[in-house]
Every structure is written in structure tokens, then in C-alpha cells.
Tab-separated table of C-alpha atoms and ligand atoms in Angstrom:
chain	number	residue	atom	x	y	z
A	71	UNK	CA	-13.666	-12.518	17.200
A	72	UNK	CA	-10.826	-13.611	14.787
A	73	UNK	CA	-7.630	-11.726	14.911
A	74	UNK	CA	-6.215	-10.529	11.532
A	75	UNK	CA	-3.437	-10.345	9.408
A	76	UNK	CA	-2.524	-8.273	6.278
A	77	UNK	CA	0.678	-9.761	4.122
A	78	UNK	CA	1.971	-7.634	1.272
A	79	UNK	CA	4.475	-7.308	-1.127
A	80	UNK	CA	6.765	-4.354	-2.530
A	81	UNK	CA	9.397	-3.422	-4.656
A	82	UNK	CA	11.041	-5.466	-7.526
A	83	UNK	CA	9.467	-9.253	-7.537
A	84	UNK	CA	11.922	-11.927	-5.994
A	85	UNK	CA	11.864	-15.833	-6.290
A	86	UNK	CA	10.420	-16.642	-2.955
A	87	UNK	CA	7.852	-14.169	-2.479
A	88	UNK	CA	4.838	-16.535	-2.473
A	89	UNK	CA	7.230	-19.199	-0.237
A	90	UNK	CA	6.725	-16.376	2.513
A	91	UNK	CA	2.803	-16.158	1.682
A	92	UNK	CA	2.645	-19.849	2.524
A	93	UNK	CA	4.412	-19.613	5.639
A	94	UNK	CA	2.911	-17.329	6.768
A	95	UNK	CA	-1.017	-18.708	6.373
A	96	UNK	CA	0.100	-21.875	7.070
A	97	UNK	CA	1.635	-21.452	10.386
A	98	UNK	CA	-1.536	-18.853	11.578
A	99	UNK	CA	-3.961	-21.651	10.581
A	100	UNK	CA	-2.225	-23.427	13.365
A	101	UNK	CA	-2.920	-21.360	15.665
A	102	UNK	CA	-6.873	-20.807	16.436
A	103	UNK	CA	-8.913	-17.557	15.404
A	104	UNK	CA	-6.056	-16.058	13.089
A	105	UNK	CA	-7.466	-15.070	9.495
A	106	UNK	CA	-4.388	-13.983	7.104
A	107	UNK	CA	-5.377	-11.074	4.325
A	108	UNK	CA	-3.211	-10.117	1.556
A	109	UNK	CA	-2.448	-6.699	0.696
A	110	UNK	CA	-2.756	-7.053	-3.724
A	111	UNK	CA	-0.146	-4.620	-5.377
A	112	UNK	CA	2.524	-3.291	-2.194
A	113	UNK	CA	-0.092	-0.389	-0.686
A	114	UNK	CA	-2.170	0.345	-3.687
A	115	UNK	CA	-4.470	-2.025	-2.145
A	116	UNK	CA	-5.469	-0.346	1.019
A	117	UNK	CA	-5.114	2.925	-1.156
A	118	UNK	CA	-7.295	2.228	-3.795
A	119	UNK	CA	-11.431	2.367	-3.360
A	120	UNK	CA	-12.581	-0.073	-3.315
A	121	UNK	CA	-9.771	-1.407	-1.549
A	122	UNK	CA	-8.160	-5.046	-2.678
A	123	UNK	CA	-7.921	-7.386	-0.042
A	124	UNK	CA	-7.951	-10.935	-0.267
A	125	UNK	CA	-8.145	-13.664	2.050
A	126	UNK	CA	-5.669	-16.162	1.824
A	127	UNK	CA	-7.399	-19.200	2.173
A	128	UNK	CA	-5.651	-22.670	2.282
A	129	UNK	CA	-6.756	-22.983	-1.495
A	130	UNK	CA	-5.789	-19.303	-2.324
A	131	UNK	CA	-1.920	-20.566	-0.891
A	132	UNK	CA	-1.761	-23.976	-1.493
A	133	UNK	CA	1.658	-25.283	-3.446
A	134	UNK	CA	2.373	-21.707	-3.987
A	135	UNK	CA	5.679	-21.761	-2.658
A	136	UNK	CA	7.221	-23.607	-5.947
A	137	UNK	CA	5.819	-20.517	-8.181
A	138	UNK	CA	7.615	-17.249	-9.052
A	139	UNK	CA	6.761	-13.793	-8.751
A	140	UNK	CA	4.389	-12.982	-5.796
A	141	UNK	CA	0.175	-13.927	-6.119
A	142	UNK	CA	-0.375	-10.529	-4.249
A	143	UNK	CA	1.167	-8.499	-7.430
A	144	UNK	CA	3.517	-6.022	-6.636
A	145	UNK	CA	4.626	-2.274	-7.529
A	146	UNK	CA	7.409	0.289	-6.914
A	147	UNK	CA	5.220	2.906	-7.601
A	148	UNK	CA	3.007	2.653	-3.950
A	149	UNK	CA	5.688	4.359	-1.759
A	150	UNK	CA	3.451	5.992	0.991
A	151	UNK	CA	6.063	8.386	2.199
A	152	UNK	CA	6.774	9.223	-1.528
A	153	UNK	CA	3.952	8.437	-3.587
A	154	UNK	CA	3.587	9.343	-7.255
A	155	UNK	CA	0.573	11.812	-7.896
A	156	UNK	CA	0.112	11.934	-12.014
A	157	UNK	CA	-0.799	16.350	-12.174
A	158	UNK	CA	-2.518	17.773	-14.671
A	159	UNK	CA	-0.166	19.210	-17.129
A	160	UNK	CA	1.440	15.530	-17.216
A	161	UNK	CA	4.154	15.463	-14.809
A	162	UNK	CA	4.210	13.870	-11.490
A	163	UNK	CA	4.363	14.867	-8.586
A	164	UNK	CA	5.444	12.924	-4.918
A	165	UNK	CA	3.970	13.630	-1.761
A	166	UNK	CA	3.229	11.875	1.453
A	167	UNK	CA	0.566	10.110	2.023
A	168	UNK	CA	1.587	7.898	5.092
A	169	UNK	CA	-0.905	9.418	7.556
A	170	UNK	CA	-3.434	8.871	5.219
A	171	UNK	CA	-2.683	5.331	5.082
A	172	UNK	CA	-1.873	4.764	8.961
A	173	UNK	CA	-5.891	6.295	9.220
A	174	UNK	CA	-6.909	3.403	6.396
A	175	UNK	CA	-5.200	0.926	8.319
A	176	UNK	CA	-6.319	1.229	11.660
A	177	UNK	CA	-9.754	1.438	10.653
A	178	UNK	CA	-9.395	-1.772	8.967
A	179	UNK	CA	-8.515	-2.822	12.518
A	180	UNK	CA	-5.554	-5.664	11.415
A	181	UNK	CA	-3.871	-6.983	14.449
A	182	UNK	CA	-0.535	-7.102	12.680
A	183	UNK	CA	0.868	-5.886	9.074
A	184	UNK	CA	3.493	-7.987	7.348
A	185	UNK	CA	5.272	-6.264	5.036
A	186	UNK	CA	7.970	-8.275	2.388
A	187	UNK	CA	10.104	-6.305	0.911
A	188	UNK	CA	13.541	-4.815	0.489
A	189	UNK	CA	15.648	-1.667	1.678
A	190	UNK	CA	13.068	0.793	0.624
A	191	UNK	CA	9.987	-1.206	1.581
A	192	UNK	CA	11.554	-1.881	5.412
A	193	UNK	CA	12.483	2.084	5.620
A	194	UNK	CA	8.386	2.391	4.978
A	195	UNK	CA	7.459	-0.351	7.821
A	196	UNK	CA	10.035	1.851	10.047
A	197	UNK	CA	7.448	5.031	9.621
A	198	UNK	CA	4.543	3.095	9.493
A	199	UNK	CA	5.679	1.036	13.161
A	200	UNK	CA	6.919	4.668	14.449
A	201	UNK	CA	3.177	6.227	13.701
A	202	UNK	CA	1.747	2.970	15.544
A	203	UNK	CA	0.908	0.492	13.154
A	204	UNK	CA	2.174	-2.967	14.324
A	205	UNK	CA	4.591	-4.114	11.409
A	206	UNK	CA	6.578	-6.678	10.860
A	207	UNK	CA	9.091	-6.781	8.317
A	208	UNK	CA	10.477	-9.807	5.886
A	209	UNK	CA	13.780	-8.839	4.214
A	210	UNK	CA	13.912	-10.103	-0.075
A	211	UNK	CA	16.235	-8.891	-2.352
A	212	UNK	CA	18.048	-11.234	-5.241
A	213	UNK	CA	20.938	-8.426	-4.949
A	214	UNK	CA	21.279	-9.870	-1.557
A	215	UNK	CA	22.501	-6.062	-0.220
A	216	UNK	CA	20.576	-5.593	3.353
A	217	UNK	CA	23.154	-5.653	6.029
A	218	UNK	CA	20.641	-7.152	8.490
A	219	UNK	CA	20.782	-10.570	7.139
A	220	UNK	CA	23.234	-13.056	6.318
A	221	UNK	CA	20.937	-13.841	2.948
A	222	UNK	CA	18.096	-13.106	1.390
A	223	UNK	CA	15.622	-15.356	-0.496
A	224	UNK	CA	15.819	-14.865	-4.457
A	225	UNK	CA	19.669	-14.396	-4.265
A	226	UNK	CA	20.780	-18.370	-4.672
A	227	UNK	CA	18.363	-18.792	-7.167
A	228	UNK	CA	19.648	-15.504	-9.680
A	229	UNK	CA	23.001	-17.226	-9.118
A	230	UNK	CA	21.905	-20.062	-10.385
A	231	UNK	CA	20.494	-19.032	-13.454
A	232	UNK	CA	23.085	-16.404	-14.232
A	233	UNK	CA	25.652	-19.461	-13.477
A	234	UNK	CA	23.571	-21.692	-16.107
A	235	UNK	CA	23.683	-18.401	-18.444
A	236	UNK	CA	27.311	-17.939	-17.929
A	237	UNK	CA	27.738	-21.914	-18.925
A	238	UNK	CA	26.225	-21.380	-22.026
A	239	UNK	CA	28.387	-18.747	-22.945
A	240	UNK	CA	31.439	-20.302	-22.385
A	241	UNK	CA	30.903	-22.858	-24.629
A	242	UNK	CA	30.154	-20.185	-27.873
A	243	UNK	CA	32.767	-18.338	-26.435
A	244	UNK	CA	35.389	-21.139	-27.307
A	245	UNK	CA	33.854	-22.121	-29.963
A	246	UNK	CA	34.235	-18.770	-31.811
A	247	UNK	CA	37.283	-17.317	-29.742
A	248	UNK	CA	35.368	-14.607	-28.580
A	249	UNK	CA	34.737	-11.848	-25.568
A	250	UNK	CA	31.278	-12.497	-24.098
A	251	UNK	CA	30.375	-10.097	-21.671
A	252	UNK	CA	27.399	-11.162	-19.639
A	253	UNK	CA	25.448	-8.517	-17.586
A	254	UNK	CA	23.838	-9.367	-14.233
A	255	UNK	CA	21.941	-7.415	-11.736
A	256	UNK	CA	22.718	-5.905	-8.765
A	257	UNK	CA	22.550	-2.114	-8.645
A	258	UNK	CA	24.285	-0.848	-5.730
A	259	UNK	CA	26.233	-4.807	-4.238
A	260	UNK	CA	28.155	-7.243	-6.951
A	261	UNK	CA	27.394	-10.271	-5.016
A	262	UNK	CA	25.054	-12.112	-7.858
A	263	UNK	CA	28.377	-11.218	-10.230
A	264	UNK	CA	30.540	-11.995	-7.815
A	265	UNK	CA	28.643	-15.456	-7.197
A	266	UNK	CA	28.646	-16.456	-11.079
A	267	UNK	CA	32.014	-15.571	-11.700
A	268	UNK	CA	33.749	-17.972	-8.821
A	269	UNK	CA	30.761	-20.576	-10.017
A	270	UNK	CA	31.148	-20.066	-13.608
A	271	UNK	CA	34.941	-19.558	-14.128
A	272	UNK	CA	35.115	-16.137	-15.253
A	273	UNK	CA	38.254	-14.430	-16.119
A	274	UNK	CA	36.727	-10.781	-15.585
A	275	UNK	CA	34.365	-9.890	-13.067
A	276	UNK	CA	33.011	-6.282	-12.827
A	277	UNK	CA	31.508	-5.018	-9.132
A	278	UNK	CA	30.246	-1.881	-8.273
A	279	UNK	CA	32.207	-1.850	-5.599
A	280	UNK	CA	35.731	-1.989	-7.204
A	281	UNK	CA	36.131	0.639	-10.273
A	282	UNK	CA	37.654	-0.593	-12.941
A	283	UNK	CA	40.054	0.392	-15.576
A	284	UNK	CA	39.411	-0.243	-18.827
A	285	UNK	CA	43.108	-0.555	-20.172
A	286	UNK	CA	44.040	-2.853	-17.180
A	287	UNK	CA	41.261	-5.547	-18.763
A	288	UNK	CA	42.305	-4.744	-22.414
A	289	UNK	CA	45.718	-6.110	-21.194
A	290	UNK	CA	44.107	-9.379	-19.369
A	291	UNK	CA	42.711	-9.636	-22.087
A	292	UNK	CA	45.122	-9.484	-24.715
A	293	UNK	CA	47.366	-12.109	-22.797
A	294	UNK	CA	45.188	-14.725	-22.354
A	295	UNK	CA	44.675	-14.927	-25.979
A	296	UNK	CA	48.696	-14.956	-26.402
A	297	UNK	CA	49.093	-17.958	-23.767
A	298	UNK	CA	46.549	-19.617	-26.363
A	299	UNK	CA	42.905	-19.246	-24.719
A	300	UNK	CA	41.480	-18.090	-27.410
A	301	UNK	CA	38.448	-16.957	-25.651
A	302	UNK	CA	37.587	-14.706	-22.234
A	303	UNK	CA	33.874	-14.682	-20.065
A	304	UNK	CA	33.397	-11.413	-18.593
A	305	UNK	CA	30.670	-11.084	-15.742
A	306	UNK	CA	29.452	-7.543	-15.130
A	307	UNK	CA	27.033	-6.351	-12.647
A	308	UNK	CA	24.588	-3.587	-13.906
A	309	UNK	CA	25.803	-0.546	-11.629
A	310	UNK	CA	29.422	-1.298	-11.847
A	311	UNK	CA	31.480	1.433	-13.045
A	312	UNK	CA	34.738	2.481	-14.871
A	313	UNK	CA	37.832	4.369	-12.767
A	314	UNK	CA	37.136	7.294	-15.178
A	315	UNK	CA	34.101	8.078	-16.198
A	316	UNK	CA	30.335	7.098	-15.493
A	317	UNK	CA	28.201	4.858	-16.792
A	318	UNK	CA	24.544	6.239	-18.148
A	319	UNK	CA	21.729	5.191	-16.677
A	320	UNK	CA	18.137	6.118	-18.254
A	321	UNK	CA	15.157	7.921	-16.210
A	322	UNK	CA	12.994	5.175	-14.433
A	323	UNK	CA	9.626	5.091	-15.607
A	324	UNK	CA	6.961	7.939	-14.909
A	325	UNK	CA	6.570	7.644	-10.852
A	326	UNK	CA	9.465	5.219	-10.485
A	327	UNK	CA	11.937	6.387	-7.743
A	328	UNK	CA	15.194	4.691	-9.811
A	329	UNK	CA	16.806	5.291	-12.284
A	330	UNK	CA	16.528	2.656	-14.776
A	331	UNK	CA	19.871	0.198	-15.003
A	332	UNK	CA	20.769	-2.109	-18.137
A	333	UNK	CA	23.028	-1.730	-20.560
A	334	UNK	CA	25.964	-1.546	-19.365
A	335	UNK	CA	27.846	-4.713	-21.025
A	336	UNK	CA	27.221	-2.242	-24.567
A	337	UNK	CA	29.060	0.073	-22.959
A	338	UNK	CA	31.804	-2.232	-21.502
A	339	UNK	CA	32.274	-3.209	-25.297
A	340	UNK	CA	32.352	-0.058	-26.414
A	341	UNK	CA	35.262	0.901	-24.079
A	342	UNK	CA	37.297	-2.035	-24.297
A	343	UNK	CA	37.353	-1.619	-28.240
A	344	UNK	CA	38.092	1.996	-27.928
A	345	UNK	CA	40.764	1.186	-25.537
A	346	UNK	CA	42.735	-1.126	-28.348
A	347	UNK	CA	40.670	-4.677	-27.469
A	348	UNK	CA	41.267	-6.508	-31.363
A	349	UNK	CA	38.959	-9.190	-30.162
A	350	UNK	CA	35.524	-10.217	-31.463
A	351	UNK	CA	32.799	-9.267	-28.708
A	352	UNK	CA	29.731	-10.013	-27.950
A	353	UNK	CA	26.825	-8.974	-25.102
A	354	UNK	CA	24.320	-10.580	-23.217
A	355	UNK	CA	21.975	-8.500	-20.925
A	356	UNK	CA	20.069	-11.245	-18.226
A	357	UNK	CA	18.091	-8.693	-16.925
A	358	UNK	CA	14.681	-9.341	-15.533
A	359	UNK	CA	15.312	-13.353	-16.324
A	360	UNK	CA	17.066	-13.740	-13.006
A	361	UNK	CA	14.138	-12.574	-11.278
A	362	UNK	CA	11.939	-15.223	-12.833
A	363	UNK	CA	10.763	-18.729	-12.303
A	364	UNK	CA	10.594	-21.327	-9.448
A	365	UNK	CA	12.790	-20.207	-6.391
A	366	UNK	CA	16.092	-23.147	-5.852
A	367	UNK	CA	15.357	-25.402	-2.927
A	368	UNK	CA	17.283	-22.785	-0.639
A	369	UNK	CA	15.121	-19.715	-1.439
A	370	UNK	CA	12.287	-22.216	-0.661
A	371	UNK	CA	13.580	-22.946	2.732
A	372	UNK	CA	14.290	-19.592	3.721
A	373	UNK	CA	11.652	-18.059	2.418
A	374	UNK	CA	9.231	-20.256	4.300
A	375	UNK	CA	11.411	-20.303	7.342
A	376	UNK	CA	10.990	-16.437	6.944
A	377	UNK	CA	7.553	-16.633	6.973
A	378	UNK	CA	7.107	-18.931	9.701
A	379	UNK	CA	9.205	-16.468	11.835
A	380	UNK	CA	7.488	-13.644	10.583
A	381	UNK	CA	3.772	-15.124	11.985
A	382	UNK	CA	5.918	-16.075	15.543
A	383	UNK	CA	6.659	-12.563	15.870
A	384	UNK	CA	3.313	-11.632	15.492
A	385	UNK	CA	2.704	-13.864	18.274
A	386	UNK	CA	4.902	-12.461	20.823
A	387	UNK	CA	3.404	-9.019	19.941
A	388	UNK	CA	7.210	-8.167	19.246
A	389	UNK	CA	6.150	-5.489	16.632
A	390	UNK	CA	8.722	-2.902	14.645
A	391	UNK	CA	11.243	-5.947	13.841
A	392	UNK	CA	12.447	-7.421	10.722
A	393	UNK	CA	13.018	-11.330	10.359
A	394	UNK	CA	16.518	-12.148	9.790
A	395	UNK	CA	19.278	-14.977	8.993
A	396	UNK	CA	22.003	-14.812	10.617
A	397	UNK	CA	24.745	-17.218	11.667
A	398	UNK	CA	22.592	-19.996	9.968
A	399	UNK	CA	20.048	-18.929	12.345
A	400	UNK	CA	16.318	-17.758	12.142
A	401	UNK	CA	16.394	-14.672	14.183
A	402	UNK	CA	14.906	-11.029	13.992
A	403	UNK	CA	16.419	-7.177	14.244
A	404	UNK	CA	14.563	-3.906	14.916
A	405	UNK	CA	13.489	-1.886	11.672
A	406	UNK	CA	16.328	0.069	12.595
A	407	UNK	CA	19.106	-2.285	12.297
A	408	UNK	CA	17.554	-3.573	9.280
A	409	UNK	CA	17.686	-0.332	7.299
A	410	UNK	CA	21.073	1.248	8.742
A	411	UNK	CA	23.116	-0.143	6.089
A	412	UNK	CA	24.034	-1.727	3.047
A	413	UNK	CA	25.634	-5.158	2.403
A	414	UNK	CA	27.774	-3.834	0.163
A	415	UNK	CA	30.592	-6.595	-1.141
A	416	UNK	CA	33.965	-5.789	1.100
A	417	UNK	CA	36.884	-5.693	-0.948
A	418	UNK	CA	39.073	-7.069	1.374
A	419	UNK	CA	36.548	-9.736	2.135
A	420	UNK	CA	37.909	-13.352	1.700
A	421	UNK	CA	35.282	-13.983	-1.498
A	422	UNK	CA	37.391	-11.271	-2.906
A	423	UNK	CA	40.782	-12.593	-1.931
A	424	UNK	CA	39.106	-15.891	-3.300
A	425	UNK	CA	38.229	-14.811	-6.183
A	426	UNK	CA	41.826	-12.610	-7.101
A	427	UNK	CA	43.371	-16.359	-6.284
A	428	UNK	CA	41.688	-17.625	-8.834
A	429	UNK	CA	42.843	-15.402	-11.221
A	430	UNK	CA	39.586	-13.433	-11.395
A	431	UNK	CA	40.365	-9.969	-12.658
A	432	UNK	CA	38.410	-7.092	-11.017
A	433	UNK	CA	39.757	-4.697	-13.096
A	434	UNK	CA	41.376	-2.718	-10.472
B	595	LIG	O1	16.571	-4.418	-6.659
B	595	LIG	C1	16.457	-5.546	-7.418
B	595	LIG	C2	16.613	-5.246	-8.883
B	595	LIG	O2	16.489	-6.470	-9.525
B	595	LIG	C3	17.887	-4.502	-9.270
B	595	LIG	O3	18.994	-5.342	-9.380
B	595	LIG	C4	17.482	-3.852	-10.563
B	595	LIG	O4	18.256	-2.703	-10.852
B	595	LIG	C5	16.072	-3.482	-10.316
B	595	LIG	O5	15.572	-4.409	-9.378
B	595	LIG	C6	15.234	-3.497	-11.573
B	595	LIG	O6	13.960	-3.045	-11.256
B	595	LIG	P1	12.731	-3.001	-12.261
B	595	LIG	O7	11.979	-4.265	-12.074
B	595	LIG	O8	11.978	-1.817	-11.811
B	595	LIG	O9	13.272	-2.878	-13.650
């Protein structure tokens, strides 16, 4: 009898995600009697009845790994340990359902679970490998914030279109001597604003990690336009944050567990011109853009080194674990490691010291 496989994928989309498919079917065709099943939308599809599971033939995954998004769909609304009941009287309403989907999982008797996602998603394959389910988890963020690994797949290639963004900018920036604030994600880490700046030349970059204050950039601002630059590229990343004050967020959508993000390079320019900034400014929100399109040649690699490791693992029956790259290395951590912390940018990290070197205001 065969032995099986169930893939899936959850959370936010990432460049990468179908490079991990590949991987993964590829290398179990390899080996004899292995039959690789994906999951479609994170754990909607063992929830739902009937269920949707597909098998990933070499047809179903062939040249995949050069497309965006992920061919098994995706959701953030499928948490198992938190899942989003609609009620009655139109509000919703989260419960638990993870027993109920350990029960639909062993009956479907899969000999191993692969589950690619980020923070959240690897906290679920922690409970689902603790209530006996043998997981294996693959680590993709573009915000490149799990602690576990080095990198993750997605975040080279939002750097590199935020960097072509930022480019563009520049050049209408000079053109018309203005401010151009550019707005990148990363929600809790600054490391995709942090990236573009150093690769696009900013003068301003804005990190959740280092508050700024607001009368500290009007000044930056104000003398590079006296030494005659007559123009100034601001990176910001969405959660970053003023010294004083808060920026608003808006309610995620109806059984989203976020808040929703976005906006704040409006309220950046909103601040600096209350704060005395006399220049012309301008805002450009990337938003879901970075998220998009073919992965770089990079994601590519690691994604499908990812997956290749991922299928290994399954092979040495070394459940509960979460591939990993680390020291320029393929390795793996338990699902512990993996969600313990953050990869939060350090502010006394060298990129930082790097980046102040250059001239790069933080705002701080
Ligand atoms: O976590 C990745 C991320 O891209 C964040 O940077 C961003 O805040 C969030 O996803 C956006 O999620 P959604 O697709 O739900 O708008």
C-alpha cells in the first residue's frame, strides 16, 4: 500500500509557495510508493464536506515553481485552534476545533502532514504534532520575522520589487523636488524596509522597531533641501510607529485574526506637514504587490531546497520539526524553537549601524 502525504498552505500568500509544492512531489516520486495530496485552502479542505484534496500529480506540479501565489489556495480564516464560526445574529464567533480536525485527519490515515506557513500556521502544527498528528513544518514569510531561520522564501523577492518601486520614485522625486514616502510591508520586523532603503538609497527609513520622531525627520528633511537636494525618498514599513502617538490600524475582515495594516505613509504625511515640513509630498502604498508574481532565483532555491528537506524529514520519521536555513545551511528545529520568537530587526545590529553610516535616518 502507498504511503501518503498531505501539503498545505496558510496564512498570507508568499512568492515561493508552489517552489515548496514541487519539491516536495518531486523528491517523494523518487522514492517508491509515496503519493503526495494537497490540502486546497490552509485546513478548510479537510474541514469542509466534501473535503478538497488533490493529488499532486507530476502534471498537477510541473514548472510550478516559477508561478506566484500557491496552486493549493490559501486562507487566514482556517485557524483550527481559533476558527471563525459566522452566528446567527451576524457576528462571529471563534472556537476550537483542533480535535475535530486531529479525528478528520487520522481517519484519512496520511503518513505525514506538511504544513507551509508562517508564525501562526507553525504555532498550529505545534498542537496538531502535540495531539499526535505527524507534522512537519516549512517556515514562509516575505516579512522574513521567524527567529528559527536565517531567511525565509518570499523575502528577497519583496525586496526586490519594493527596491524597483523605490527606483522609480527617485527619479519623480528629483524631477519635481519632492517627499515620496513609499510604504512597505512588514507588520511586526522592518527588514523588507530596511532592505530597500540600503538597496535603494533612502534618506529616511521607518522600522517598527525604532520609534520615530516626527520633528527629528522634519529637520533631515529641511537640510537636505538647504545643502541643495532638492528632493528626499522615505521608506516606511506598515507597523512602524511615531515616539508619541499611535498609528490606526482598521479591524481585519469578518473572521480575520489581524488587524488590518496600510496606510500609514498618509499618516506619515500628515504628521510631517503638521510638524512644519514646507515640502511637496507625495505617497505610495505597495501593499499586496510585493506579495505577487514569480519568486527571484533565491526564493526559488530555497523554497525548493525547503521542500526537498521537508519530504527527507518525512523520511527519517523525524516528526514535530520545522525546516530551517541557517548558517547557509539546510537544517531543521523542533516546532518549539521555531515559534519561541520573533526575528525582530536588532537595533544595534550591524545592518543598522550600516545603514546610520550611510546617512540613513531612522528617525530616532
Ligand atoms: O504577514 C505577511 C503580510 O504580508 C504582512 O506584512 C501584512 O500586514 C499582512 O500579511 C497582510 O495580510 P492580508 O493579505 O490579510 O491583507
Amino acid at each position: 500500500m502507498s504511503k501518503k502525504i498531505l501539503i498545505l498552505t496558510g496564512g498570507g500568500d508568499c512568492p515561493g509557495l508552489n517552489a515548496v509544492i514541487r519539491g516536495i512531489a518531486k523528491r517523494a516520486r523518487k522514492e517508491k510508493g509515496w503519493e503526495t495530496y494537497g490540502c486546497i485552502e490552509g485546513f478548510n479542505g479537510v474541514f469542509n464536506e466534501p473535503q478538497e484534496l488533490v493529488l499532486l500529480t507530476s502534471k498537477r506540479t510541473a514548472g510550478i515553481h516559477v508561478r506566484g501565489g500557491t496552486i493549493l489556495k490559501t486562507t487566514n480564516k482556517s485557524n483550527p485552534i481559533n476558527f471563525p464560526m459566522p452566528q446567527p445574529d451576524g457576528t462571529t464567533k471563534f472556537v476550537d476545533r483542533s480535535d475535530e480536525l486531529v479525528a478528520k485527519l487520522k481517519a484519512l490515515h496520511f503518513d505525514a502532514v506538511i504544513n507551509i506557513g508562517g508564525d501562526g500556521s507553525q504555532k498550529i502544527s505545534k498542537v496538531l504534532f502535540d495531539k499526535g498528528i505527524p507534522v512537519i513544518g516549512v517556515p514562509k514569510t516575505i516579512d522574513n520575522d521567524l527567529s528559527a531561520t536565517d531567511m525565509t522564501f518570499g523575502f528577497q523577492t519583496a525586496v526586490q520589487i519594493a527596491t524597483d518601486s523605490f527606483d522609480k520614485l527617485v527619479t519623480t522625486a528629483e524631477s519635481h523636488h519632492r517627499v515620496m514616502i513609499m510604504e512597505v510591508m512588514g507588520r511586526d520586523a522592518g527588514w523588507i524596509a530596511l532592505h530597500t532603503a540600503i538597496a535603494g538609497g533612502a534618506e529616511v527609513c521607518l522600522i517598527p522597531e525604532i520609534p520615530y520622531d516626527v520633528r527629528k525627520l522634519v529637520k533631515r528633511i529641511a537640510l537636505r533641501y538647504k545643502k541643495g537636494r532638492g528632493f528626499v525618498n522615505i521608506v516606511i514599513a506598515e507597523g512602524a510607529c511615531p515616539k508619541a502617538g499611535t498609528i490606526h490600524s482598521t479591524a481585519g475582515d469578518k473572521g480575520s485574526e489581524h488587524v488590518r495594516l496600510g496606510g500609514v505613509a498618509y499618516q506619515l504625511s500628515k504628521q510631517l506637514k503638521d510638524a512644519g515640513c514646507t515640502a511637496e509630498i507625495r505617497e505610495t502604498v505597495l501593499g499586496h504587490v510585493q506579495r505577487g508574481g514569480s519568486p527571484v532565483a533565491f526564493d526559488r532555491v530555497l523554497a525548493t531546497l525547503f521542500g526537498v528537506k521537508a519530504f527527507e524529514l518525512v523520511l527519517e520519521k523525524k516528526f514535530g520539526r520545522m525546516v530551517a536555513y541557517q548558517n547557509n545551511n539546510i537544517t531543521s528545529v523542533t516546532l518549539e524553537e521555531a515559534t519561541k520568537d520573533y526575528n525582530f530587526v536588532k537595533t544595534d545590529s550591524y545592518l543598522v549601524k550600516a545603514a546610520k553610516g550611510l546617512n540613513i535616518s531612522f528617525g530616532d
